[in-house]
Coordinates of C-alpha atoms and ligand atoms in Angstrom, one line a residue:
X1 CA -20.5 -52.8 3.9
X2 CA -20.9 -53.5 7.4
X3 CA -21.0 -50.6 10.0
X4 CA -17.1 -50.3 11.5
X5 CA -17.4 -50.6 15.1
X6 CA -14.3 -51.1 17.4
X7 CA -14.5 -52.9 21.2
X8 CA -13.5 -51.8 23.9
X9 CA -12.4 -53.7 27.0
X10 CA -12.3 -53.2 30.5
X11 CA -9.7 -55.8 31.2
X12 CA -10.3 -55.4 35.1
X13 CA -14.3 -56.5 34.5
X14 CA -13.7 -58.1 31.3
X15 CA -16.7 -56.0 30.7
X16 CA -17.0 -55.0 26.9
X17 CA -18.7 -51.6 24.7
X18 CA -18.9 -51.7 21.2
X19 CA -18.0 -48.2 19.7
X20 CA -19.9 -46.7 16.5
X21 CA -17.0 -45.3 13.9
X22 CA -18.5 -42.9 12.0
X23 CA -17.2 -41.7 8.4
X24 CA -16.5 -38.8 6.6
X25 CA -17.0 -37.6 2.8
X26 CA -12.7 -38.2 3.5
X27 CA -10.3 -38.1 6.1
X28 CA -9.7 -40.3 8.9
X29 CA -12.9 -41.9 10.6
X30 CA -13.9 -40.9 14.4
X31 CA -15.0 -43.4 17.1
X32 CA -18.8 -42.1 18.5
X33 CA -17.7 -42.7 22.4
X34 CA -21.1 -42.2 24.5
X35 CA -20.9 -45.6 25.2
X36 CA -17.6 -45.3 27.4
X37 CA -19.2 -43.2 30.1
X38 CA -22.1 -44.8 29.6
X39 CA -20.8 -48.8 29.9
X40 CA -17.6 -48.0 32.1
X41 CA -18.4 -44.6 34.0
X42 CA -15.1 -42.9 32.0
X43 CA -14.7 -40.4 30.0
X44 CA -12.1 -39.6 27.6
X45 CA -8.9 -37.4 28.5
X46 CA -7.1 -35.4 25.9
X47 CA -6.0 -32.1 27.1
X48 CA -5.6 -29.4 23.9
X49 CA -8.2 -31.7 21.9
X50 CA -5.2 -33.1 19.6
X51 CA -7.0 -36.3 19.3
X52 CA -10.9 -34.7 19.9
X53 CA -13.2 -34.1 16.9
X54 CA -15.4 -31.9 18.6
X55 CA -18.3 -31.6 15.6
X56 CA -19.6 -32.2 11.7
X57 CA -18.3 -29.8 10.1
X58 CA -18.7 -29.4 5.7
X59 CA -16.9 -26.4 5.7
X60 CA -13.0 -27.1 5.7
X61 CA -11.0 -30.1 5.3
X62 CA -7.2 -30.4 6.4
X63 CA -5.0 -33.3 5.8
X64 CA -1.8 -32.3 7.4
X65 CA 0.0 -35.2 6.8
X66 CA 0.0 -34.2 2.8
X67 CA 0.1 -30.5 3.4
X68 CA -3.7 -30.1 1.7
X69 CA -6.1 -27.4 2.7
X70 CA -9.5 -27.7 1.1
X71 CA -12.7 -25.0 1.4
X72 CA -16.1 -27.0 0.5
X73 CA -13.9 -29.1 -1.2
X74 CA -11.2 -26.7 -3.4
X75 CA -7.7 -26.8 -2.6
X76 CA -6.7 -23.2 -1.4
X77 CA -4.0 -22.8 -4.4
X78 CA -6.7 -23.0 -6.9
X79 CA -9.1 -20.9 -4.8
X80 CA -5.8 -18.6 -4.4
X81 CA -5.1 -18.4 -8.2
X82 CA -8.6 -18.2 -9.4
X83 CA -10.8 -16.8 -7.1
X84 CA -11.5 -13.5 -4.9
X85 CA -12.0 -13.1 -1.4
X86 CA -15.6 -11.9 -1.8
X87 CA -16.0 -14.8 -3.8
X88 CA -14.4 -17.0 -1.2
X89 CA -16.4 -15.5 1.9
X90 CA -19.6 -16.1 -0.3
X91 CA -18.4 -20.2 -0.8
X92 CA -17.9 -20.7 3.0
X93 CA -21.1 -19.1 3.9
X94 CA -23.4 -21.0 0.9
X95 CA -21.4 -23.8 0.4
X96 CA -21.3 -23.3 -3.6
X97 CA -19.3 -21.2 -5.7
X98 CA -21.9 -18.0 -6.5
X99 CA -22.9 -17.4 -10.4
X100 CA -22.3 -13.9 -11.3
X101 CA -26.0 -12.8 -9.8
X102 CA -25.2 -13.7 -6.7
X103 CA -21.5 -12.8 -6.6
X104 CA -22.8 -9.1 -7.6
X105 CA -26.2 -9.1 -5.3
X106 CA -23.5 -11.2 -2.3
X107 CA -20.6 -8.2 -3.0
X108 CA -23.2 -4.9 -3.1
X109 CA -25.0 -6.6 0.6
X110 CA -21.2 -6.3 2.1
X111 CA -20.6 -3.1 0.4
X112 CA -24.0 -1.6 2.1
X113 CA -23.1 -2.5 5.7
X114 CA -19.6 -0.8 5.9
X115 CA -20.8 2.0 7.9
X116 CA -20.4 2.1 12.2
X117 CA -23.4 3.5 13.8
X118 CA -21.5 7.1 15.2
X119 CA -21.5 5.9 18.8
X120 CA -19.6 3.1 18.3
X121 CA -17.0 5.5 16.9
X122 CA -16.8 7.4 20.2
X123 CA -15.6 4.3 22.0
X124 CA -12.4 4.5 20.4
X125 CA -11.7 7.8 22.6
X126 CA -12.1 6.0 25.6
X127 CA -8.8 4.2 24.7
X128 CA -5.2 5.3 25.3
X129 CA -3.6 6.0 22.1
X130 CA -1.2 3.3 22.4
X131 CA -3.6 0.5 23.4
X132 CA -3.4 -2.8 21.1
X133 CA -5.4 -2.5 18.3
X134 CA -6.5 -6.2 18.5
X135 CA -8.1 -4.9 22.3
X136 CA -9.4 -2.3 20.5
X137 CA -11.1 -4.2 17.8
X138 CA -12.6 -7.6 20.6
X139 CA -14.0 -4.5 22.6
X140 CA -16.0 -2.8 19.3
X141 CA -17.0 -5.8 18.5
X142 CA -18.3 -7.4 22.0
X143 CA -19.7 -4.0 21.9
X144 CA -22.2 -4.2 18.6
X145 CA -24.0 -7.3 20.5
X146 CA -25.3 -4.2 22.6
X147 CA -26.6 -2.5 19.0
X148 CA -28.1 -5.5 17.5
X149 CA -29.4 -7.7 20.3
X150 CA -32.9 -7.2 20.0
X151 CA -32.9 -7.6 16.0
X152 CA -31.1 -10.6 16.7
X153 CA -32.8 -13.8 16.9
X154 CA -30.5 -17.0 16.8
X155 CA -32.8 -19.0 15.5
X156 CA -34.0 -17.0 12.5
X157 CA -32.5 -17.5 9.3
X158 CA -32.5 -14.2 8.1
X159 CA -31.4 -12.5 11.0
X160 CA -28.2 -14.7 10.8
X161 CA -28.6 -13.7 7.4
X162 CA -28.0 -10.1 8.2
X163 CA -25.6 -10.7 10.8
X164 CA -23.4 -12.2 8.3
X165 CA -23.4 -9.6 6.0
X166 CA -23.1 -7.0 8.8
X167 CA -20.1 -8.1 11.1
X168 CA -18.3 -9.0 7.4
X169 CA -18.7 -5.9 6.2
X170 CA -18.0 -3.9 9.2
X171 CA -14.9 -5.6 10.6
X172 CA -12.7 -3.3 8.1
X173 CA -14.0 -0.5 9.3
X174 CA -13.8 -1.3 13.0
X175 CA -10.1 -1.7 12.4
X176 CA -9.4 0.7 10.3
X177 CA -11.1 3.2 13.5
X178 CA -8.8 1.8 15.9
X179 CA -5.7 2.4 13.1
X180 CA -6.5 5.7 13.0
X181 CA -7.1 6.4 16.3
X182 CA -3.7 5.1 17.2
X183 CA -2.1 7.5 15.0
X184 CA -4.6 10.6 16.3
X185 CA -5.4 11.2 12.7
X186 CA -9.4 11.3 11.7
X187 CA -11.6 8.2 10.7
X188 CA -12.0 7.7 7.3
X189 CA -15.2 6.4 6.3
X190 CA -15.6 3.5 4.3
X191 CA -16.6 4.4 0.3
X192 CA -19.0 2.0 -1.3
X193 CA -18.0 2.2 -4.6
X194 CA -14.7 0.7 -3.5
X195 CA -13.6 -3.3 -3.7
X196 CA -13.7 -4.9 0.2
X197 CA -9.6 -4.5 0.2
X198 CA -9.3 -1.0 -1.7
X199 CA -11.7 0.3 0.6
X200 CA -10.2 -0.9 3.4
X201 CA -6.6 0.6 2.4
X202 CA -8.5 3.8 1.8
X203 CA -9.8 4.0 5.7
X204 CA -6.6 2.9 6.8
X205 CA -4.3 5.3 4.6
X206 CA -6.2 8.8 3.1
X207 CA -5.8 11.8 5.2
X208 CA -9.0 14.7 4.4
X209 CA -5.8 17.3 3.5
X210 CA -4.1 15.5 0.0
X211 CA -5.6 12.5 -2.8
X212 CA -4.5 9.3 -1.5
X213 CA -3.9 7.0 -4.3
X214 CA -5.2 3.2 -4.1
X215 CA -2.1 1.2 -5.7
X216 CA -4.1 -2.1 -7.0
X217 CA -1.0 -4.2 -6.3
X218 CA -1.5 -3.5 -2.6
X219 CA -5.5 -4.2 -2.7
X220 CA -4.9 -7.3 -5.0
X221 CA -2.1 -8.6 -2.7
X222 CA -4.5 -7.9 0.5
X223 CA -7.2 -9.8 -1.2
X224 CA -5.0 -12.8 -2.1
X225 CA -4.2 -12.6 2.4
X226 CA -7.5 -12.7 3.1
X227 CA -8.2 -15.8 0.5
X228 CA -5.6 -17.7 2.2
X229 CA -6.6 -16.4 6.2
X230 CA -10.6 -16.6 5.5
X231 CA -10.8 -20.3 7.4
X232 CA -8.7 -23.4 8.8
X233 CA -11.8 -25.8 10.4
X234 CA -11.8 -25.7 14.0
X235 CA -8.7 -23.8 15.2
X236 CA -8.6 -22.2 18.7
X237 CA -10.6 -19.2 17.7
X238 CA -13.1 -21.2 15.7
X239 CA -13.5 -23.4 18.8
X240 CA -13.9 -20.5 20.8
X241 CA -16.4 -18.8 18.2
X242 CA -18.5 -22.1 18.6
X243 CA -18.2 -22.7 22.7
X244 CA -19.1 -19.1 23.5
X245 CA -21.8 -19.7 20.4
X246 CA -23.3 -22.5 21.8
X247 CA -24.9 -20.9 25.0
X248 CA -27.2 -19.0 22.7
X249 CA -24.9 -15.5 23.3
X250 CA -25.2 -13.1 21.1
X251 CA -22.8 -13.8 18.0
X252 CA -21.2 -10.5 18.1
X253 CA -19.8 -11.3 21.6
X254 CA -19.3 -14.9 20.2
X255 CA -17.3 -13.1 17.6
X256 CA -15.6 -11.0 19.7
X257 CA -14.4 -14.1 22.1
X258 CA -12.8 -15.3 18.6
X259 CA -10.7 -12.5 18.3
X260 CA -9.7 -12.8 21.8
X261 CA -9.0 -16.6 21.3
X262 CA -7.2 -15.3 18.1
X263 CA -4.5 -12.2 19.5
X264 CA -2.1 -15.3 21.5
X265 CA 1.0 -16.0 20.0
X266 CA 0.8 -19.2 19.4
X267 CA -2.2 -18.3 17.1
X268 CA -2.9 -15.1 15.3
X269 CA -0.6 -13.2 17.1
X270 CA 2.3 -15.4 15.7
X271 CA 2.6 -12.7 12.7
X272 CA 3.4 -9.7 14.6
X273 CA 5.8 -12.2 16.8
X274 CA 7.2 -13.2 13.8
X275 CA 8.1 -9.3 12.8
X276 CA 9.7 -9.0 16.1
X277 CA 12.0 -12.1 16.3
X278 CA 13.1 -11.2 12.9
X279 CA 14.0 -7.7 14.1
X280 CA 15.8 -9.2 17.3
X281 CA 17.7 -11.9 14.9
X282 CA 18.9 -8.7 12.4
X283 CA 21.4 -10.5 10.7
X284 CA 22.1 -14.1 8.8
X285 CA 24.7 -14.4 11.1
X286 CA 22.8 -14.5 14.1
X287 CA 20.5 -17.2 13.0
X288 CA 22.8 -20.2 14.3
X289 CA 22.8 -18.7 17.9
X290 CA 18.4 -18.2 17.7
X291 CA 18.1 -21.4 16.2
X292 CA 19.8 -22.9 18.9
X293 CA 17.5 -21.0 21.2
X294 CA 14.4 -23.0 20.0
X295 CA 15.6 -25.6 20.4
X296 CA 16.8 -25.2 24.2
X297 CA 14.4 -26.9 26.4
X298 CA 15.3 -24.7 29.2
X299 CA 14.6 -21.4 27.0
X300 CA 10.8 -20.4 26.3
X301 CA 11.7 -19.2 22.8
X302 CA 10.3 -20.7 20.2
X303 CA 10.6 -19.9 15.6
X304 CA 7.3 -17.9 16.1
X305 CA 5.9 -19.0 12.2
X306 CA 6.8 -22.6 12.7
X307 CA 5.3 -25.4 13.1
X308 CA 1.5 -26.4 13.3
X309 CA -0.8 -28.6 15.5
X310 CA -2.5 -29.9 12.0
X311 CA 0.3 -30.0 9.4
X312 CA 3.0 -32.4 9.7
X313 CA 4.3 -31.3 6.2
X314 CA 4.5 -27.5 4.4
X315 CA 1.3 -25.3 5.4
X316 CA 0.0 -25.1 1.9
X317 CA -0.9 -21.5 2.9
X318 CA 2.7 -20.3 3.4
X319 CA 4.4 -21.8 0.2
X320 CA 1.9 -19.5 -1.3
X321 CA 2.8 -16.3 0.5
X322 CA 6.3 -17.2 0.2
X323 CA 5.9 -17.4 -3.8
X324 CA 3.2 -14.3 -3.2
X325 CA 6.3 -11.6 -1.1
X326 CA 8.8 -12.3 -4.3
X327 CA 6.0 -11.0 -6.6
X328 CA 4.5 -8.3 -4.6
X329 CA 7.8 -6.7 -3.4
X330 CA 8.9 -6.8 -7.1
X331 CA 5.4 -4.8 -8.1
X332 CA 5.9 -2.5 -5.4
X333 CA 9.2 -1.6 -5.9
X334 CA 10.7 -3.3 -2.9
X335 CA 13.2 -5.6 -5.2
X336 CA 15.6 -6.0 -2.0
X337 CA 13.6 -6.5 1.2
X338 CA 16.2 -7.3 4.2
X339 CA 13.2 -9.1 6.2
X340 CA 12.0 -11.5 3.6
X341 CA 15.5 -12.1 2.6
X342 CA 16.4 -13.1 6.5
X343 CA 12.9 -15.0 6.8
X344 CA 14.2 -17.0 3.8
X345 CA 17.5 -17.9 5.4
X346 CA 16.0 -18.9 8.7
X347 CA 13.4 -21.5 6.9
X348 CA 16.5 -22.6 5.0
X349 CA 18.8 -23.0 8.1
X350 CA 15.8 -24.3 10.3
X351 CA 14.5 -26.7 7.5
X352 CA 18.5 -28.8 7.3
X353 CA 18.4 -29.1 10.9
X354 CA 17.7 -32.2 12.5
X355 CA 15.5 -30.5 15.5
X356 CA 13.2 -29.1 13.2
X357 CA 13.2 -32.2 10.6
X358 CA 12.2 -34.6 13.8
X359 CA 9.1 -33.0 14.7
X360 CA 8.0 -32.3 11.4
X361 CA 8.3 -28.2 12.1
X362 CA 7.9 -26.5 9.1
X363 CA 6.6 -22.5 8.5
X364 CA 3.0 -21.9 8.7
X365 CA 0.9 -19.3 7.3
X366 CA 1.8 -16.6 10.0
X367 CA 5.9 -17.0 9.0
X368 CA 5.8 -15.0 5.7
X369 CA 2.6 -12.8 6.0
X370 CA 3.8 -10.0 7.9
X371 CA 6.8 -9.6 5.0
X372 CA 3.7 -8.3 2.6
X373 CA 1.9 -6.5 5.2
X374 CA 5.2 -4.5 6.4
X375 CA 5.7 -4.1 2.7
X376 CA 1.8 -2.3 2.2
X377 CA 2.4 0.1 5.1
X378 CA 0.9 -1.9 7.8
X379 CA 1.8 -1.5 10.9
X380 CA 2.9 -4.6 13.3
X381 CA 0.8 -4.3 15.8
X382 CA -2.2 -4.4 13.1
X383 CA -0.8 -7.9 10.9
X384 CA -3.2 -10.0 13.8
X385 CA -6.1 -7.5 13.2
X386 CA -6.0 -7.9 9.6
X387 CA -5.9 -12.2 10.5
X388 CA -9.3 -11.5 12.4
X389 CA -10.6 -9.0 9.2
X390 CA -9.8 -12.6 7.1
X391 CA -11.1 -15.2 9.8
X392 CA -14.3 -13.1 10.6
X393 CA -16.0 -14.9 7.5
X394 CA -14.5 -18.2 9.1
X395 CA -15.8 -17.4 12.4
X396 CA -19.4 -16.8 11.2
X397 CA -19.6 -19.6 8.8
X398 CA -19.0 -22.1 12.1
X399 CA -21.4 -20.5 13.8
X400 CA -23.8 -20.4 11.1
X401 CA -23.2 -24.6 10.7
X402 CA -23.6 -24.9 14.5
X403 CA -26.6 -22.8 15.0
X404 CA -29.1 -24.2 12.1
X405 CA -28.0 -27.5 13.1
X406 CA -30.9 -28.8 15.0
X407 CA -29.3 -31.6 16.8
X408 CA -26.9 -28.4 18.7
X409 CA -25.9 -28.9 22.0
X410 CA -24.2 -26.8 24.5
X411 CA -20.2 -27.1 24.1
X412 CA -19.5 -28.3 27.7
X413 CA -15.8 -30.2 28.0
X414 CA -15.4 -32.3 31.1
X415 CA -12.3 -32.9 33.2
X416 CA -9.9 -35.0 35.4
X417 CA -10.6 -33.6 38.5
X418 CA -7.2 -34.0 40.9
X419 CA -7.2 -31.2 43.5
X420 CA -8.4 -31.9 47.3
X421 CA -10.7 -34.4 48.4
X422 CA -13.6 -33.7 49.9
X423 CA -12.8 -32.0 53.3
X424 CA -14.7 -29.5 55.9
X425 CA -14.1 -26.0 56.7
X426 CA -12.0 -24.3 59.1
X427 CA -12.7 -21.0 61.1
X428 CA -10.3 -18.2 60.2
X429 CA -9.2 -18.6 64.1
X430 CA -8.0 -21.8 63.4
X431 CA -6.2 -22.0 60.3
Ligands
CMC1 N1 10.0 -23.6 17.8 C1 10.7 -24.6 18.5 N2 10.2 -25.8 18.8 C2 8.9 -26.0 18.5 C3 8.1 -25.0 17.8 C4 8.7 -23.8 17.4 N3 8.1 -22.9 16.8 N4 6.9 -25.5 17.7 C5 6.8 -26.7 18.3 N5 8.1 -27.0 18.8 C6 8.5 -28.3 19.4 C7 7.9 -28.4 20.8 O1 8.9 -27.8 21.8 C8 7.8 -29.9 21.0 O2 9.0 -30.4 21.2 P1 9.2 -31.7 22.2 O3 8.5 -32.8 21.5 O4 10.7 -31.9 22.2 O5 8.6 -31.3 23.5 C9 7.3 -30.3 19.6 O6 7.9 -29.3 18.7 C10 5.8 -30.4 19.5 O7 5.3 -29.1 19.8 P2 3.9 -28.8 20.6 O8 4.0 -27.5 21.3 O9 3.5 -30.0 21.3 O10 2.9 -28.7 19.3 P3 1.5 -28.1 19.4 O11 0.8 -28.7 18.3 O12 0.9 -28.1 20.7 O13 1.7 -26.5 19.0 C11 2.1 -24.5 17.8 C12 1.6 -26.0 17.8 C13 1.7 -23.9 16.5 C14 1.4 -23.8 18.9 C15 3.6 -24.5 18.0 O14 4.2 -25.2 16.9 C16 4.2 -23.1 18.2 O15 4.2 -22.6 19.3 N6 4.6 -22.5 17.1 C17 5.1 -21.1 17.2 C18 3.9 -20.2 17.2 C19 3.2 -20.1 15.8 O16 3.9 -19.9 14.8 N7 1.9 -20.1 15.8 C20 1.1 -20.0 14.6 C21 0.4 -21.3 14.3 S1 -0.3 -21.3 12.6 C22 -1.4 -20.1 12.4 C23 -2.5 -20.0 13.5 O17 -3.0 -21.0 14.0 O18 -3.0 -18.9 13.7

């Protein structure tokens, strides 16, 4: 088959480009545009990169159109029923699903890193007691590039390597510190004879004085969270992951910018939003009035948990969390859960009106998450720190791709430049 090209025409010069298309494995194709600047002197303009593939990528693929989400090629729902979240962090690294070997040598490697080197610990005091956790956790992190910067060389594949297995294994107990140190109660350190999610309940929850008990349900509903958080190609964090990566920086502070790019609202921080604006809603009856909110253009609410730069159809990840609260409430106990049922009715009510229908705004992963996370004990202001515990594996499998790829450039956006014209300075006397 002949190469796809498209033309391009200057229809003041008449002059003409031809444009490369290049192909994926699937998905829609992308137009290689060097030759714009480089024929016409343009460049293109697409503010929030809507319309912008920004890199190769064999990681993730979304088609939002049909509401699919596929890691190194498995839908999510199989990956979700099936699989684990070591198992999952182990796929999106390698790019194959581990044979038991490996799965056991992959899980033991994160199980041996868990442990903070004590100084980082003593950071934590240097925060108020209320500070955000999600502050808490960028700064620990950022911080770690100060650890491991000389046993860090970019460009050796071990050393990624060992970054890997470090920053994944120690994000749980980085949040977990800055839990505990929010509630003035002592760190917990991380067991290694404990699953990734029961250990991480167990830093989060024991207390030295009494047993805590590890209820499986919560550690197998955590892990089935994580599965469905762990990566979504390249959304703002990844992006930011693989700009700040790109300069060579350390990839702990690469990391760290992620979780910064992640804590926004109209990101990560949409679950603990959500949580609040179902709080401020309260009752079914009140839904009409918020609804109406939304869609107000002179009002900057918005249904935090809905709708989706990407999916134009039901986030695959949230029909799954939806089905996922009915099951885990019912194994906890929780059979009537006034949140979830109020989440339900707003998706119902938003869902039949014609607002929402328009512009394809449907719930996303963020809308039902914080149900099960309220429901396990954890607190709001933690549901977009345990997002970044999830995306971490995301993060550094982007900035794994980017970095061994040798044809790696810096990330470096250009713009439409429309303040002042060039003009010459005037004394302070004068102005
Ligand atoms: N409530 C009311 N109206 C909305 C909403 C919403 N949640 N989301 C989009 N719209 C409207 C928006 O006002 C615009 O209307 P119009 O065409 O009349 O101007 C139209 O829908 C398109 O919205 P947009 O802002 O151009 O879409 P975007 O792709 O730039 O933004 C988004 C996507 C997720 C930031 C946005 O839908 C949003 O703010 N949602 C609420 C926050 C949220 O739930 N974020 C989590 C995203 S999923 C998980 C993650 O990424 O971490």
């Amino acid at each position: 088959m002949a190469d796809k090209k498209f033309e391009l025409t200057d229809l003041a010069s008449g002059k003409k480009s031809l444009l490369p298309v290049k192909s994926g494995t699937i998905g829609p194709d992308v137009l290689d545009i060097a030759a714009i600047n480089r024929d016409h002197g343009v460049f293109t303009h697409d503010p929030g990169f809507g319309f912008t593939s920004a890199c190769e990528s064999r990681i993730t693929y979304i088609d939002g159109d049909a509401g699919v989400l596929l890691h190194r090629g498995y839908p999510i729902e199989q990956l979700a029923e099936k699989s684990s979240f070591m198992e999952v962090c182990y796929l999106l690294l390698n790019g194959e699903l581990p044979n038991r070997p490996d799965l056991e040598k992959f899980t033991n490697d994160i199980q041996h890193h868990t442990m903070l080197n004590e100084s980082l610990l003593r950071f934590y005091n240097g925060f108020h007691h209320n500070a955000h956790p999600m502050a808490m956790v960028s700064a620990v992190i950022a911080s770690m590039s100060a650890f491991y910067h000389d046993s860090m060389d970019i460009h050796n594949p071990r050393n990624r390597e060992i970054f890997a297995h470090r920053i994944i294994a120690k994000i749980p107990t980085i949040a977990a510190a800055a839990h505990k140190h929010s509630l003035g109660q002592p760190f917990v350190y991380p067991r290694n004879d404990l699953s990734y999610c029961a250990n991480m309940l167990n830093m989060f929850f024991a207390v030295p004085c009494e047993p805590y008990y590890i209820d499986p349900v919560a550690a197998e509903a955590l892990d089935l969270l994580f599965i469905l958080h762990a990566d979504h190609e390249q959304n703002a964090s990844t992006s930011t992951v693989r700009l700040a990566g790109s300069t060579g920086a350390n990839p702990y502070a690469a990391i760290s910018a992620g979780v910064a790019a992640l804590w926004g609202p109209a990101h990560g921080g949409a679950n603990e939003a959500v949580l609040s604006m179902l709080e401020q809603i309260g009752t079914v009856e009140n839904i009409p009035k918020y609804i109406a909110m939304a869609k107000d253009k002179n009002s900057h609410f918005r249904l935090m948990g809905f709708g989706h730069r990407v999916y134009k159809n039901f986030d695959p990840r949230a029909k799954i969390i939806r089905g996922a609260c009915h099951k885990v409430l019912e194994s906890l106990g929780q059979t009537s859960n006034p949140l979830f049922e109020l989440a339900l009715s707003l998706e119902e009510l938003a869902l039949k009106d014609d607002y929402f229908i328009e512009r394809k705004l449907y719930p996303n992963v963020d809308f039902y998450s914080g149900v099960i996370y309220s429901a396990l004990g954890i607190p709001r202001s933690m549901f977009t720190v345990m997002f970044a515990i999830a995306r971490t594996v995301g993060w550094v499998a982007h900035w794994q791709e980017m970095i061994s790829d040798p044809a790696m450039r810096i990330g470096r956006p250009r713009q439409l430049y429309t303040g002042s014209v060039k003009r010459d300075y005037v004394g302070v006397e004068k102005r």
